[in-house]
Amino acid sequence: MAPALVWLTALMVVPCALVLALAFFRRGIYGGIDYTFTLENFGLVVDPLYAGIFLKSARIAGTATIIAVVIGYAAAYAISAAPRRLQPVFLFFAVLPFWSNYLIRTYAWIVLLNREGLVTQLLRWLGYTGEPPSMLYTEGAVIAGLVYNYLPFVILACYAPLSRLNPELAEASRDLGASAATTFRRVILPLTVPGIAAGAVFVFVLSIGNFVTPALLGGGRFQMIGNLVYDQFLTANDWPFGAALAMALIAIMLLVLMAQAMFADRAAGRAAEATGGADG
Amino acid sequence: MNEPRTLLSIDGVSKNFGRVTAVDRVSLDIRENEFFALLGPSGCGKTTLLRMLAGFETPSEGRIMLDGRDIARTPPNKRPVNLMFQSYALFPHMSVRANVSYGLEMERLPAREIRDRVDSILATTELVPFADRKPEQLSGGQKQRVALARALVKRPRLLLLDEPLGALDKKLRGAMQLELKRLQHEVGITFVIVTHDQEESLVMADRMAVLRGGRLLQCDTPHTVYEHPADRFVADFIGVMNFVPGHLDNGGVRAADGTRLEGRGTATPVGAGTSGATGAGVAAVRPERIRLFPPPQAANRTTGKVEALAYQGQDLQLHVRTALSDRPFLVRVTADAADRRPVSVGDQVELGWDAADVRIFAD
Amino acid sequence: MAERSLATRRTLRLVLGLVFAFLYIPIAVLVALSFNKGGLPTAWSGFSLKWYVSLAGNSAILSAGLNTLIVALVSTATATLLGTLLAIGVEMRRRHGKALEALIFAPMIIPDIVLAIALLSFFSMLNLTMGLHTIILAHVVFNLAFVCSVVRARLKSFDWSIVEASADLGASAFTTFRRVTLPVILPAVIAGALLAFTLSVDEFIIAFFTAGAGRASTTLPMQIYSMIRFGITPEINALATIVMAVSITALTLSQRLNRGIIGQ
């Protein structure tokens, strides 16, 4: 195991530490780095101009997360309610798109949403005669792309606790006089919250730092944090500021993960009882 | 008869895991060709002791002498000792035959000899029809026989068996107990079995060791352990025992209600210094030693009310509430006896037993 | 589960139908349009394989494909070896610290863009000439984490007593690994390798940042990205179809070998 740990240290820990260090230096006059200590990069991060991009990224990631969780949970619930032998098949096909190329999946939405794309043609066929609606290169398109790309993971994360749920719990609830809706709200939902949380955290973390989807579906001037970091390194040539942005992104990510870990610890005890120790 | 030769000598062996002492200064000898049982409740250290014999744990102190050589630090693959794992630990990707020949291949024996020995052990364990199956295609009893064959084929000096019958259902377990005895006799290898099932060790073992909390409590034949338990724990753990608490009284015990229970004449209470010891103590008697409607010469007697009856085929078990103790007396009578003088729940009955059947323990 | 009413079952079926439509229509449209005769990327005008033919003559795409293959094969092989050993090492120890868990988990969760700029900074600080070799170094980082997690998932249900049984029967540690441990976990190792291969073939941002200047080390996703930025053409549709077919075949294979990475 030592070689793997060395590899991870040399090519992940050290480079990330380097970026952290970089964030405390000045930008050189001709690009490059001026090795004098400063906190102004972090000051710039909270500057209204850039803080606004953070807020926008969080808003987009949050919206995508909520939509993906609602759709994903419904799909996972429907799969877990299907006949036992069909469940793995449904699950496999729900996850399959996840493993095709991310760029291509995003590109598919350009094909759908562009001015002469399938959606416009569908509208025409339904009798719509006006100007094609502008759907591509909007915030909505970015959200649609994120939901589409990460939905399979949410289905997977929500299915795991649903499939392990001891069916006798729902039966016991019905037996004690609860309606189907109450049973869902008071028994099934609370016990499957860890899956929802795992899926939600995943979508949020990957969305807020996303680069490809905003770049392709948001259009040229559309920016989320990922694109901002990209620009600092490849266009603006302000590496220290880019590094500070990257560290802010990591900090947000760690906060979200820590919140989830705390939440999962509390939920773990309940879930273990609910599955009846079925998985040992 | 020749004095049986000592094969394995465990000499003052302890094992600590951090601050926990799993095995505490255990010394005992295991003789050539005997069927030896290590018995105790879970957590008593029996499995740790077995793993030290197999070589998967190293004693913190003490020696393990096999044929006069200390093997305490010999790695498991260099010991003439084999273990039959509780989970059987069959290699899932190999057939029965491949599983059984694996150990011989490790000894780099000629292919021909491996084949002959494997064939022979498969025949002995009645596994020939399953030789080409994978473990997952076998029943529990068949897997158990493969695990046994795989260990036996190496002809170890010592075969260790970790709860070998634990995974089998009750009926199969009974059959396999006798089967293991037969095999042990046939192959002439010393068996050391670990079990938490006292009935199993009574049935199978030539000698047994009872452990608790890492300590050895008693090491003797099943008969001696059953009839002369070394302490109150052993008395309670092996078989079923009725206990009457009270005070030691000159070789007997005076119960809370004043009844005096006679012990065996001159015997010193177990755990006390002298026969005249005083203080808290208990009298113990086995359910099958108690008679309903006792003859007049029975030294101990009491009366009580039948609370429950359990029919068990050839036996009838009664719960009788007496004034002697808080717990009901368990009495076992043969079904024949019960037929002759039927009793039913609620009856007042008289109980009696001989002084010779009473064991007295000092608290 | 308790008996459901007919209406409930219909609703659940409708949900499944809609979700699968949402997941597959965009891909299906893309695949269909790759066989479109016309030059317009979105209007159907008859079946044709001409975009696949033109793809075969596009040397930029072919060399990008070759680069991707080299990167994916080398990084997968390295990551499979390192990741498997790491998984065994971690699972064999009864207790391990949170720091180790975090170190192994981090490459799977860290935003691509962050790892990409970190490696770019690191390589340029070392004055390393960047090219395919730096992409490979970078890809091994996340690939080994994924291989490790797949193999660890298998090892969770691994009966370690068979390793002890092998030692008890006289095998050395190396023989035990070769004849017992490896054969038993091999399906998971192969599944992990296929997963790593797929990830590497698809990975864009990290490759983009660690490829260095010049076209010599352009990978397929980099090529696709610049084609998409340039404009949509039926040629991308054809390329996308091929890439998807390859990834999906690899994933299906890996699923068959190891019911457990994403099935449970």
Short mmCIF file of C-alpha atoms in Angstrom, two decimals, chain B residues 35-39 46-47 50 83-89 139-149 151 159-169 172-181 183 191-197 200-201 204:
data_model
loop_
_atom_site.label_atom_id
_atom_site.label_comp_id
_atom_site.label_asym_id
_atom_site.label_seq_id
_atom_site.Cartn_x
_atom_site.Cartn_y
_atom_site.Cartn_z
CA PHE B 35 -10.14 -36.29 21.75
CA PHE B 36 -9.74 -33.15 23.82
CA ALA B 37 -12.34 -30.41 24.26
CA LEU B 38 -11.78 -26.77 25.20
CA LEU B 39 -15.08 -25.65 26.64
CA LYS B 46 -10.80 -20.80 24.24
CA THR B 47 -10.61 -19.52 20.68
CA LEU B 50 -6.75 -22.51 19.87
CA LEU B 83 -7.05 -26.12 11.95
CA MET B 84 -10.56 -26.76 10.82
CA PHE B 85 -12.06 -23.28 10.73
CA GLN B 86 -15.40 -22.42 12.24
CA SER B 87 -16.50 -20.87 8.93
CA TYR B 88 -14.82 -23.85 7.19
CA ALA B 89 -12.80 -21.30 5.16
CA SER B 139 -24.71 -28.43 1.86
CA GLY B 140 -23.54 -27.40 5.32
CA GLY B 141 -22.70 -30.94 6.32
CA GLN B 142 -20.76 -31.56 3.10
CA LYS B 143 -18.77 -28.35 3.52
CA GLN B 144 -17.94 -29.43 7.02
CA ARG B 145 -16.61 -32.75 5.74
CA VAL B 146 -14.50 -31.00 3.07
CA ALA B 147 -12.97 -28.75 5.72
CA LEU B 148 -12.22 -31.83 7.77
CA ALA B 149 -10.77 -33.76 4.84
CA ALA B 151 -7.06 -30.68 7.29
CA LEU B 159 -5.97 -31.37 14.46
CA LEU B 160 -7.69 -28.31 15.86
CA LEU B 161 -11.42 -27.90 15.34
CA ASP B 162 -13.02 -24.50 16.01
CA GLU B 163 -16.72 -24.99 16.81
CA PRO B 164 -16.86 -27.60 14.03
CA LEU B 165 -20.55 -28.34 14.40
CA GLY B 166 -21.72 -24.83 15.22
CA ALA B 167 -23.18 -24.13 11.78
CA LEU B 168 -25.16 -27.36 11.53
CA ASP B 169 -28.75 -27.90 12.61
CA LEU B 172 -27.24 -33.22 11.86
CA ARG B 173 -25.05 -32.10 14.75
CA GLY B 174 -25.91 -35.24 16.71
CA ALA B 175 -24.99 -37.46 13.77
CA MET B 176 -21.76 -35.56 13.10
CA GLN B 177 -20.64 -35.87 16.72
CA LEU B 178 -20.52 -39.62 16.37
CA GLU B 179 -19.03 -39.32 12.88
CA LEU B 180 -16.18 -37.17 14.17
CA LYS B 181 -15.49 -39.69 16.93
CA LEU B 183 -13.06 -40.59 12.09
CA PHE B 191 -8.18 -33.84 18.04
CA VAL B 192 -8.59 -30.63 20.00
CA ILE B 193 -12.06 -29.20 19.66
CA VAL B 194 -13.26 -25.78 20.79
CA THR B 195 -16.90 -25.55 21.73
CA HIS B 196 -19.31 -23.57 23.85
CA ASP B 197 -21.74 -26.49 23.89
CA GLU B 200 -21.16 -31.66 22.81
CA SER B 201 -17.99 -31.93 24.87
CA MET B 204 -17.32 -36.36 22.30
#
